[in-house]
Each structure stands twice: as C-alpha cells, then as structure tokens.
Amino acid sequence: MTFKNILKEFSLDEAWKHVEWINENAPVRLPGTDGQQIAAEYFVQKLASYGFEARLDSFSAFRSVPQRGSIHLMSPEVRDYACEPCGHIVSTSDDGLEVDVIYVNGGSKKDYEGKDVAGTAVLVEISGGPSRDEKVRVATSLGASAIIYVCVDTPESDAIPHMDIRSVWGNPTRSSMSDVPQISAVSISRAAGDEFIAMLSRGSVRARLVAQAENNWGPLPQPIGRLKVPHNSTADFLVLGSHYDAWEPGMTANAAGNALTLELARVFARHRESLRRDIFIGFWNGHAIGGHSGSTWFADRYWDHLDEHAVAYFNVESVGLAQTTIYAASSTPELAKWHQHVEQRVFGGPTRHGHLGRQGEQSFFGMGLPALEGQFQFTDETARAWGGAKNGWWQHTKYDTLDKIDRDRFAQTGHLYVHYIWDMCSLPILPMDFTNNATRIDKAASTMQKRAKERFELDLPTSSFVKATNGLLAATKSLREDSQIQALNRTLMKLSRLLTPAFATVGGRYAQDRHSHNGLAEPIPAVHAMEQLATAAPGGELSHLLYTELLRERNKLSDALRHATTEIDRLLNH
C-alpha cells in the first residue's frame, strides 16, 4: 500500500460527520455535564469500531466550573454589564464585592506604578502585557480583590470569552497549591471594556461585582485508544492527542480537532499493515477548566512506557479556522527540517515555522518527547484588527459555532497530518535532525552569556556537541542494516529525553512548569535568572543566592550536553 492510497482514504465527509455529531449531541462538554460523558463514550466506541484497543480512563482532577457572574455599575451611572466568571477563582458572596475599578492596561508591574489597587477591581486587557496568569500574580501581589478582563475583538463586539486563570499545570501538589489564584475574576466584552475605560478617563468608577465558580476535586473521564500494528518489533508508538472538554459550543476549540483525530484514526487503522509503529490516541480532559490535567495525568501515570517507547507527540487543536490563509507549524527543533520539507511537498511553497513552547497540550515537554502542532492562521493584519485574537475573535465564546470551521482548511490540515503520521510511523529511521538543536543551543548559550555581563561564566561544552551532531547526521545517511537503524533510533529518542527537559524547561524532566512562567520566554529557561544576577548588587545576599542557583543550573545543562555527546559517540564508534 502506497502513501498516495492512504491519502486518498482521508474523507472530509467522514470527518465532518463527527463535527456535526458533537454539535448536535454534546455541545456542552464541561465536567459534570451529560455532554462530556456522551462525547467520551462516542470517541471510545468509534476507536473500537476502527480496530483500536480503546477504553475510558478515569482520573481525579482539581477542577473549576464557573457558575455566576455579574457587574452592577454604581457610579458614575447606574447600569448592569454582562460578564462571565472565570475558572479557579475565589468566589464572592451572592451580594458580591463593592469595589472601585482601576484600569491597568496590560497588567504588567510597570502598569501599576503610582496606583494603589489594594481592595479594588483592576480592569486589564487580555492582549498585551504579560500572560493572563502573570496578570493574576501581579494583581494579587499588589492586593487587588478582583480582576476584570477585557476581551480581544473589534470595538463594537459583545463577545465575552470564558476563561480559566489558574497557572498550575496539571493537578496541583502541596508545593504548587498555593499558586492557585486567590482572587475573584470575570471577563467582559470589548465594547463594555471600552465604555469602562472611557468612564475612568473622566473620573472614578465604582461597581458591585459577583464572580462565583465551583472548585473541587472529582473524577474526569478520558477516552484513549491504541492501534497495534503487526510489524512493530520495538513496541514504539506515536502519541496523537486533542482535548475534548470545551466551553460551549466549542466547535473550533476543539470539536474540529476531535473530528480530525477520529478520521485520522480511521484512515490509519485501515492501513495498519503499512506501519512500523503503533498509534496511541488520547482525547484529553481537563483542558478548559483543569490546567491540562488530563494529558498531564496521562504523562505521569504512564511515564515508564512513554519514556521507553513514545517517539513523538502530535497535538491537534483549532484546525480549519475560518478566514485563515497561512499554514504554520510549531515543533521542537529536531523535527523542524523534516516537517518543513513535508509542508513544502504539499503546498509547493514556504509555510510559517515556530519554535514550539509550553502551549496547548504540551504536557510531554518535561519528559522530552519531540512534539509538533500545526494549523492555519490569520494574517497579522486580521489578528491585529481583532485585538490580537490569534485563534479567532470567537474563541471560547458563544460564537464558536459550526460556521467558524472552514471545510477546505480543515481538509488541508488533515492531509498534512496524514503526511506527518505516515512518516513518523512508517519511515525506518525516525525523522529527527539534532544539528538543529545544536545550532539553537550554541546560539542560546551565547545570548545568555551576554546577559550575565561578566558576572557569571556559563561555559557549556557546545562545540563538542555540535561536532557530534554533524557526525550523526552524516552517518545516518549510510545506515542500512536493521540492527544499526534500531540502535540509531534509540539514540535519537535518548537525545530528545536529554535535551528538551534541560534546554526548554525550568523545572526539568519530572516537573511541570507553571503556565507562562517568565523563564520559559528566555533562550535557555533553566538560567533565566542570568539578567537578574547582572543587575544585582555585587557582594549582596541576592547576588550570592542567584550565583549558587545559576551554577547548579549550569551544571544540569552541561551534564545534558555531555551525556548527549557520549550517546552519539557510542553509536558512531560501535
């Protein structure tokens, strides 16, 4: 069976049946709803009918379901504003909080200069400034009682997004439970936000705010399935995932992703004889209201098997967005050259590429799985016109309806994922090129060294690693025997386990960095405090503390590079 035959098997009509089924039978897919259980059982039934070993897992999660929200303006005029309460908040009483409202732009620390926000409700833009989670941390640290988020969109829009403001990734632990927000929060439309901003420009504003959510521990169902292929001598597998819990109606986020995942499952199940590696599929729960708790639980629960046999993780989310024009894929560095070549073959021209960070359902970052996620995107001009709404002005609102999915874009994305999965599960040699990682690490180390301003010597063994990866790439092209290829693939998998946790996370292999940790934006997150050391008073206590922290992190980075170089040398000299 050739790849062209497999591609022909992909059916937009079959995939679209799943989108319509979800829309009609399970438009509400939050925890505790009938729709979530109905959707979960449907996914399991479909996977089983295709020939997957399918089941419904259950796990306990710290979840939050928004209940009630309202804003009653008391002055300078009396009126009510529609709003949506956020998840993982401190609930107000039924009477609410009577507070002054203060506008803080994007919500960075600088935006608070000269403003006393203790006991107030801060009005903050969702777009601009730090991440949503960091806005919470800043507001809470300065004593604000509540946050009012202004939606991204055009000025006249009444769309109000649902959102969760928790920063903890996955289920909290004793040490991270304190990071669950201790503040009340609601979101309002762009139009309402502009009215508040205009009133605040003329004087003070006072309002009564109600924001309530039910926070508790409880069970969540999670459909999973594995397609076992007959010619798999290694037990290795690809993980394909898409979250299925969603804000109502959630057609682009993420009914479309679920439907595409099911169609990909059907296609490859029909041609399992042509594959070398299994396909493991997860429909993740706890995305919208649980801080990615489902995929994180899966990573924690099945750690050993994933670490030994998972070759990569592909995420499927918000595919086929209407009005999009540009295809973009983000990946970990070792996959970049390969998938860009795939996209070149499909489109006949360049596409956007991004360095994949801790976004979406990237709960496997810590353990070091190579990862990929692709979707069509809006032009920069369109996103700016919508106030920075990169996934559509309708995302997480009641307007995320069936008409927001473009069938042609959906099908094109499906064809690309067929290519991705086919290569990853059928090529004898895993499509990974670590010269990309070496170049990126070498450049990042130079950047971080400059930030230290001679206060710290990073001194990583990058040159030997660069040389080793070049040798590995050259050797890859000449391997022919199965035993050599098997040894090469094990080495490639080991390299990803060593490098991604060390150079793309703050906490390392066994932790889950909180959402939007500031350090994750740095070229090397582990030594994100380098610039802080450079500005600390020499000889002061902070300087000594930072130096010790950075020295230990430097050792972790060096250890990863040395071990990676040794793994390559061992393979080449065997």
Coordinates of N, CA, C and O in Angstrom, one line a residue, residues 302-410:
Y302 N 1.5 7.0 32.9 CA 2.2 6.1 32.0 C 3.6 6.5 31.7 O 4.1 6.2 30.6
W303 N 4.2 7.1 32.6 CA 5.6 7.6 32.4 C 6.6 6.6 31.8 O 7.3 6.9 30.9
D304 N 6.7 5.5 32.5 CA 7.7 4.5 32.1 C 7.5 4.1 30.6 O 8.5 4.0 29.8
H305 N 6.3 3.8 30.2 CA 6.0 3.3 28.9 C 6.2 4.4 27.9 O 6.8 4.2 26.8
L306 N 5.8 5.6 28.2 CA 6.1 6.7 27.3 C 7.6 7.0 27.2 O 8.0 7.3 26.0
D307 N 8.3 7.0 28.3 CA 9.7 7.3 28.2 C 10.5 6.3 27.4 O 11.4 6.6 26.6
E308 N 10.1 5.0 27.4 CA 10.8 3.9 26.7 C 10.4 3.8 25.3 O 11.2 3.5 24.4
H309 N 9.1 4.2 24.9 CA 8.6 3.8 23.6 C 7.9 4.9 22.8 O 7.7 4.7 21.6
A310 N 7.6 6.1 23.4 CA 6.9 7.1 22.6 C 7.9 7.8 21.7 O 8.9 8.4 22.2
V311 N 7.7 7.9 20.4 CA 8.7 8.5 19.5 C 8.4 10.0 19.4 O 9.3 10.8 19.1
A312 N 7.1 10.4 19.6 CA 6.8 11.9 19.4 C 5.4 12.1 19.9 O 4.6 11.1 20.0
Y313 N 5.0 13.4 20.0 CA 3.7 13.8 20.4 C 3.2 14.8 19.3 O 3.8 15.8 19.1
F314 N 2.0 14.5 18.7 CA 1.4 15.4 17.8 C 0.1 15.9 18.4 O -0.7 15.1 18.7
N315 N -0.1 17.2 18.5 CA -1.3 17.8 19.0 C -2.2 18.3 17.9 O -1.7 18.9 16.9
V316 N -3.5 18.1 18.1 CA -4.5 18.6 17.1 C -5.5 19.5 17.7 O -6.3 19.1 18.6
E317 N -5.4 20.8 17.4 CA -6.2 21.8 18.1 C -6.6 22.9 17.2 O -5.7 23.4 16.4
S318 N -7.8 23.4 17.2 CA -8.3 24.6 16.5 C -7.9 24.5 15.0 O -7.3 25.4 14.5
V319 N -8.2 23.4 14.4 CA -7.9 23.2 13.0 C -9.1 23.7 12.1 O -10.2 23.6 12.5
G320 N -8.7 24.2 10.9 CA -9.7 24.7 10.0 C -10.4 26.0 10.3 O -11.6 26.2 10.0
L321 N -9.7 26.9 11.0 CA -10.4 28.2 11.3 C -10.8 28.9 10.1 O -10.0 29.1 9.2
A322 N -12.0 29.4 10.1 CA -12.5 30.2 9.0 C -11.7 31.5 8.9 O -11.2 32.1 9.9
Q323 N -11.5 32.0 7.6 CA -10.8 33.2 7.3 C -9.3 33.2 7.5 O -8.6 34.2 7.4
T324 N -8.8 32.0 7.7 CA -7.3 31.8 7.8 C -6.7 31.7 6.4 O -7.4 31.1 5.5
T325 N -5.4 32.0 6.3 CA -4.8 32.0 5.0 C -3.4 31.4 5.0 O -2.9 31.0 4.0
I326 N -2.8 31.3 6.2 CA -1.4 30.9 6.3 C -1.2 29.7 7.1 O -1.7 29.6 8.3
Y327 N -0.6 28.6 6.6 CA -0.3 27.4 7.4 C 0.9 27.6 8.2 O 2.0 28.1 7.7
A328 N 0.9 27.3 9.5 CA 2.0 27.4 10.4 C 2.1 26.1 11.3 O 1.1 25.7 11.8
A329 N 3.3 25.6 11.4 CA 3.5 24.5 12.3 C 4.7 24.9 13.3 O 5.7 25.5 12.9
S330 N 4.5 24.5 14.5 CA 5.5 24.7 15.5 C 6.0 23.3 16.0 O 5.2 22.4 16.1
S331 N 7.3 23.3 16.3 CA 7.8 22.0 16.7 C 9.0 22.1 17.6 O 9.6 23.2 17.7
T332 N 9.4 21.1 18.2 CA 10.7 21.1 18.9 C 11.8 21.0 17.8 O 11.5 20.5 16.6
P333 N 13.0 21.5 18.0 CA 14.0 21.7 17.0 C 14.3 20.5 16.1 O 14.5 20.6 14.9
E334 N 14.4 19.3 16.7 CA 14.8 18.1 15.9 C 13.8 17.7 14.8 O 14.2 17.0 13.9
L335 N 12.6 18.2 14.9 CA 11.6 17.9 13.9 C 11.4 19.0 12.8 O 10.7 18.8 11.8
A336 N 12.0 20.1 13.0 CA 11.8 21.3 12.2 C 12.1 21.1 10.7 O 11.2 21.3 9.8
K337 N 13.3 20.6 10.4 CA 13.6 20.4 8.9 C 12.7 19.4 8.3 O 12.3 19.6 7.1
W338 N 12.4 18.3 9.0 CA 11.5 17.3 8.4 C 10.1 17.8 8.1 O 9.7 17.7 6.9
H339 N 9.5 18.4 9.0 CA 8.1 18.8 8.7 C 8.0 20.0 7.8 O 7.0 20.1 7.0
Q340 N 9.0 20.8 7.8 CA 9.0 21.9 6.8 C 9.2 21.3 5.4 O 8.6 21.8 4.4
H341 N 9.9 20.2 5.2 CA 10.0 19.6 3.9 C 8.7 18.9 3.5 O 8.3 19.0 2.4
V342 N 8.0 18.4 4.5 CA 6.7 17.8 4.2 C 5.7 18.9 3.7 O 5.0 18.8 2.7
E343 N 5.7 20.1 4.4 CA 4.8 21.2 4.0 C 5.2 21.7 2.6 O 4.3 22.1 1.9
Q344 N 6.5 21.7 2.3 CA 7.0 22.2 1.0 C 6.4 21.3 -0.1 O 6.0 21.7 -1.1
R345 N 6.4 20.0 0.2 CA 5.9 19.0 -0.8 C 4.4 19.2 -1.0 O 3.9 19.1 -2.1
V346 N 3.7 19.5 0.1 CA 2.2 19.6 0.0 C 1.8 20.9 -0.6 O 0.9 20.9 -1.5
F347 N 2.4 22.0 -0.2 CA 2.0 23.3 -0.7 C 2.8 23.9 -1.8 O 2.4 24.8 -2.5
G348 N 4.0 23.3 -2.0 CA 4.8 23.8 -3.1 C 5.4 25.1 -2.8 O 5.9 25.8 -3.7
G349 N 5.4 25.5 -1.6 CA 6.0 26.8 -1.2 C 6.2 26.9 0.3 O 5.8 26.0 1.0
P350 N 6.8 28.0 0.8 CA 7.1 28.0 2.2 C 5.9 28.2 3.1 O 4.8 28.7 2.7
T351 N 6.0 27.8 4.3 CA 5.0 28.0 5.3 C 5.7 28.6 6.6 O 6.9 28.7 6.6
R352 N 4.9 29.0 7.5 CA 5.5 29.6 8.8 C 5.9 28.4 9.6 O 5.4 27.4 9.7
H353 N 7.0 28.7 10.3 CA 7.5 27.8 11.3 C 7.8 28.5 12.6 O 8.3 29.6 12.6
G354 N 7.4 27.9 13.7 CA 7.7 28.4 15.0 C 8.3 27.4 16.0 O 8.2 26.2 15.8
H355 N 9.1 27.9 16.9 CA 9.7 27.1 17.9 C 8.6 26.8 18.9 O 8.0 27.6 19.5
L356 N 8.3 25.5 19.1 CA 7.2 25.1 20.0 C 7.6 25.3 21.5 O 8.7 24.8 21.9
G357 N 6.7 26.0 22.2 CA 6.9 26.2 23.6 C 5.9 25.5 24.4 O 5.1 24.6 23.9
R358 N 5.8 25.8 25.7 CA 4.8 25.2 26.5 C 3.4 25.8 26.3 O 3.0 26.8 27.0
Q359 N 2.7 25.3 25.3 CA 1.4 25.9 24.9 C 0.5 24.7 24.6 O 0.9 23.6 24.4
G360 N -0.8 25.0 24.5 CA -1.7 24.0 24.2 C -1.6 22.8 25.2 O -1.5 23.0 26.4
E361 N -1.6 21.6 24.6 CA -1.5 20.4 25.4 C -0.1 19.8 25.5 O 0.1 18.6 25.3
Q362 N 0.9 20.6 25.6 CA 2.3 20.2 25.6 C 2.7 19.7 27.0 O 3.7 20.2 27.6
S363 N 2.0 18.7 27.5 CA 2.3 18.2 28.8 C 3.5 17.2 28.8 O 3.9 16.7 29.9
F364 N 4.0 16.8 27.6 CA 5.0 15.8 27.5 C 6.4 16.5 27.3 O 7.4 15.8 27.0
F365 N 6.4 17.8 27.5 CA 7.7 18.6 27.3 C 8.7 18.2 28.3 O 9.9 18.0 27.9
G366 N 8.3 18.0 29.5 CA 9.3 17.7 30.5 C 10.0 16.4 30.3 O 11.2 16.3 30.5
M367 N 9.3 15.4 29.9 CA 9.9 14.1 29.7 C 10.7 14.1 28.4 O 11.5 13.2 28.2
G368 N 10.5 15.1 27.5 CA 11.4 15.2 26.3 C 10.9 14.5 25.1 O 11.7 14.1 24.2
L369 N 9.6 14.4 24.9 CA 9.1 13.9 23.6 C 9.2 14.9 22.5 O 8.7 16.1 22.7
P370 N 9.7 14.6 21.4 CA 9.7 15.5 20.2 C 8.2 15.8 20.0 O 7.3 15.0 20.1
A371 N 7.9 17.1 19.6 CA 6.5 17.5 19.5 C 6.2 18.4 18.3 O 7.1 19.1 17.9
L372 N 5.0 18.3 17.8 CA 4.6 19.1 16.7 C 3.1 19.5 16.8 O 2.3 18.7 17.3
E373 N 2.8 20.7 16.3 CA 1.4 21.1 16.2 C 1.3 22.1 15.1 O 2.1 23.0 14.9
G374 N 0.2 21.9 14.2 CA 0.1 22.7 13.0 C -1.4 23.2 12.9 O -2.3 22.4 13.2
Q375 N -1.5 24.3 12.3 CA -2.9 24.9 12.0 C -2.8 26.0 11.0 O -1.7 26.6 10.9
F376 N -3.8 26.3 10.4 CA -3.9 27.6 9.6 C -4.1 28.7 10.5 O -4.9 28.7 11.5
Q377 N -3.5 29.9 10.1 CA -3.5 31.1 11.0 C -4.0 32.3 10.2 O -4.0 32.3 9.0
F378 N -4.4 33.3 10.9 CA -4.9 34.5 10.3 C -3.6 35.4 9.9 O -2.5 35.2 10.5
T379 N -3.8 36.3 9.0 CA -2.8 37.2 8.7 C -2.6 38.1 10.0 O -3.4 38.2 10.8
D380 N -1.4 38.7 10.1 CA -1.1 39.6 11.2 C -2.0 40.7 11.2 O -2.5 41.2 12.3
E381 N -2.4 41.2 10.0 CA -3.3 42.4 10.0 C -4.7 42.0 10.5 O -5.3 42.8 11.3
T382 N -5.2 40.8 10.2 CA -6.5 40.4 10.7 C -6.5 40.2 12.2 O -7.4 40.6 12.9
A383 N -5.4 39.6 12.7 CA -5.3 39.4 14.2 C -5.2 40.7 14.9 O -5.8 40.9 16.0
R384 N -4.5 41.7 14.3 CA -4.4 43.0 15.0 C -5.8 43.7 15.0 O -6.2 44.3 16.0
A385 N -6.5 43.5 13.9 CA -7.9 44.1 13.8 C -8.8 43.6 14.9 O -9.7 44.2 15.3
W386 N -8.5 42.3 15.3 CA -9.3 41.7 16.3 C -8.7 41.8 17.7 O -9.0 41.0 18.6
G387 N -7.8 42.8 17.8 CA -7.2 43.0 19.1 C -6.2 41.9 19.6 O -6.0 41.7 20.8
G388 N -5.6 41.2 18.6 CA -4.7 40.1 18.9 C -5.3 38.8 19.1 O -4.6 37.9 19.7
A389 N -6.5 38.6 18.6 CA -7.2 37.3 18.7 C -6.6 36.3 17.7 O -7.1 36.1 16.6
K390 N -5.6 35.6 18.1 CA -4.8 34.7 17.2 C -5.6 33.5 16.7 O -5.3 32.9 15.7
N391 N -6.6 33.0 17.6 CA -7.4 31.9 17.2 C -8.8 32.3 16.9 O -9.8 31.5 17.0
G392 N -9.0 33.5 16.5 CA -10.4 34.0 16.1 C -11.0 34.8 17.3 O -10.9 34.4 18.4
W393 N -11.7 35.8 16.9 CA -12.4 36.6 17.9 C -13.4 35.9 18.7 O -13.8 36.2 19.8
W394 N -13.9 34.7 18.1 CA -14.9 33.9 18.7 C -14.4 32.9 19.7 O -15.2 32.2 20.4
Q395 N -13.1 32.7 19.8 CA -12.6 31.6 20.7 C -13.1 31.7 22.1 O -13.1 32.8 22.7
H396 N -13.6 30.6 22.6 CA -14.1 30.4 23.9 C -15.3 31.3 24.2 O -15.6 31.7 25.4
T397 N -16.1 31.7 23.2 CA -17.3 32.4 23.3 C -18.5 31.7 22.8 O -18.3 30.6 22.1
K398 N -19.7 32.2 22.9 CA -20.9 31.5 22.4 C -20.9 31.5 20.9 O -21.7 30.8 20.3
Y399 N -20.0 32.3 20.3 CA -20.0 32.4 18.8 C -19.0 31.4 18.2 O -18.9 31.4 16.9
D400 N -18.4 30.5 18.9 CA -17.6 29.5 18.4 C -18.5 28.4 17.8 O -18.5 27.3 18.3
T401 N -19.1 28.7 16.7 CA -20.1 27.8 16.2 C -19.6 27.1 14.9 O -18.5 27.4 14.4
L402 N -20.4 26.3 14.3 CA -20.0 25.4 13.2 C -19.5 26.2 12.0 O -18.6 25.8 11.3
D403 N -20.1 27.4 11.8 CA -19.7 28.2 10.7 C -18.3 28.8 10.8 O -17.8 29.3 9.8
K404 N -17.7 28.7 12.0 CA -16.3 29.2 12.1 C -15.3 28.1 11.7 O -14.1 28.4 11.8
I405 N -15.7 27.0 11.2 CA -14.8 26.0 10.6 C -14.9 26.0 9.1 O -16.0 25.9 8.5
D406 N -13.8 26.2 8.5 CA -13.7 26.3 7.0 C -13.4 24.8 6.5 O -12.3 24.3 6.9
R407 N -14.2 24.3 5.8 CA -14.1 22.9 5.3 C -12.8 22.6 4.5 O -12.1 21.6 4.7
D408 N -12.5 23.6 3.7 CA -11.3 23.4 2.9 C -10.0 23.5 3.7 O -9.1 22.6 3.5
R409 N -9.9 24.4 4.6 CA -8.8 24.5 5.5 C -8.7 23.3 6.4 O -7.6 22.7 6.7
F410 N -9.9 22.8 6.9 CA -9.9 21.6 7.7 C -9.3 20.4 6.9 O -8.5 19.6 7.4

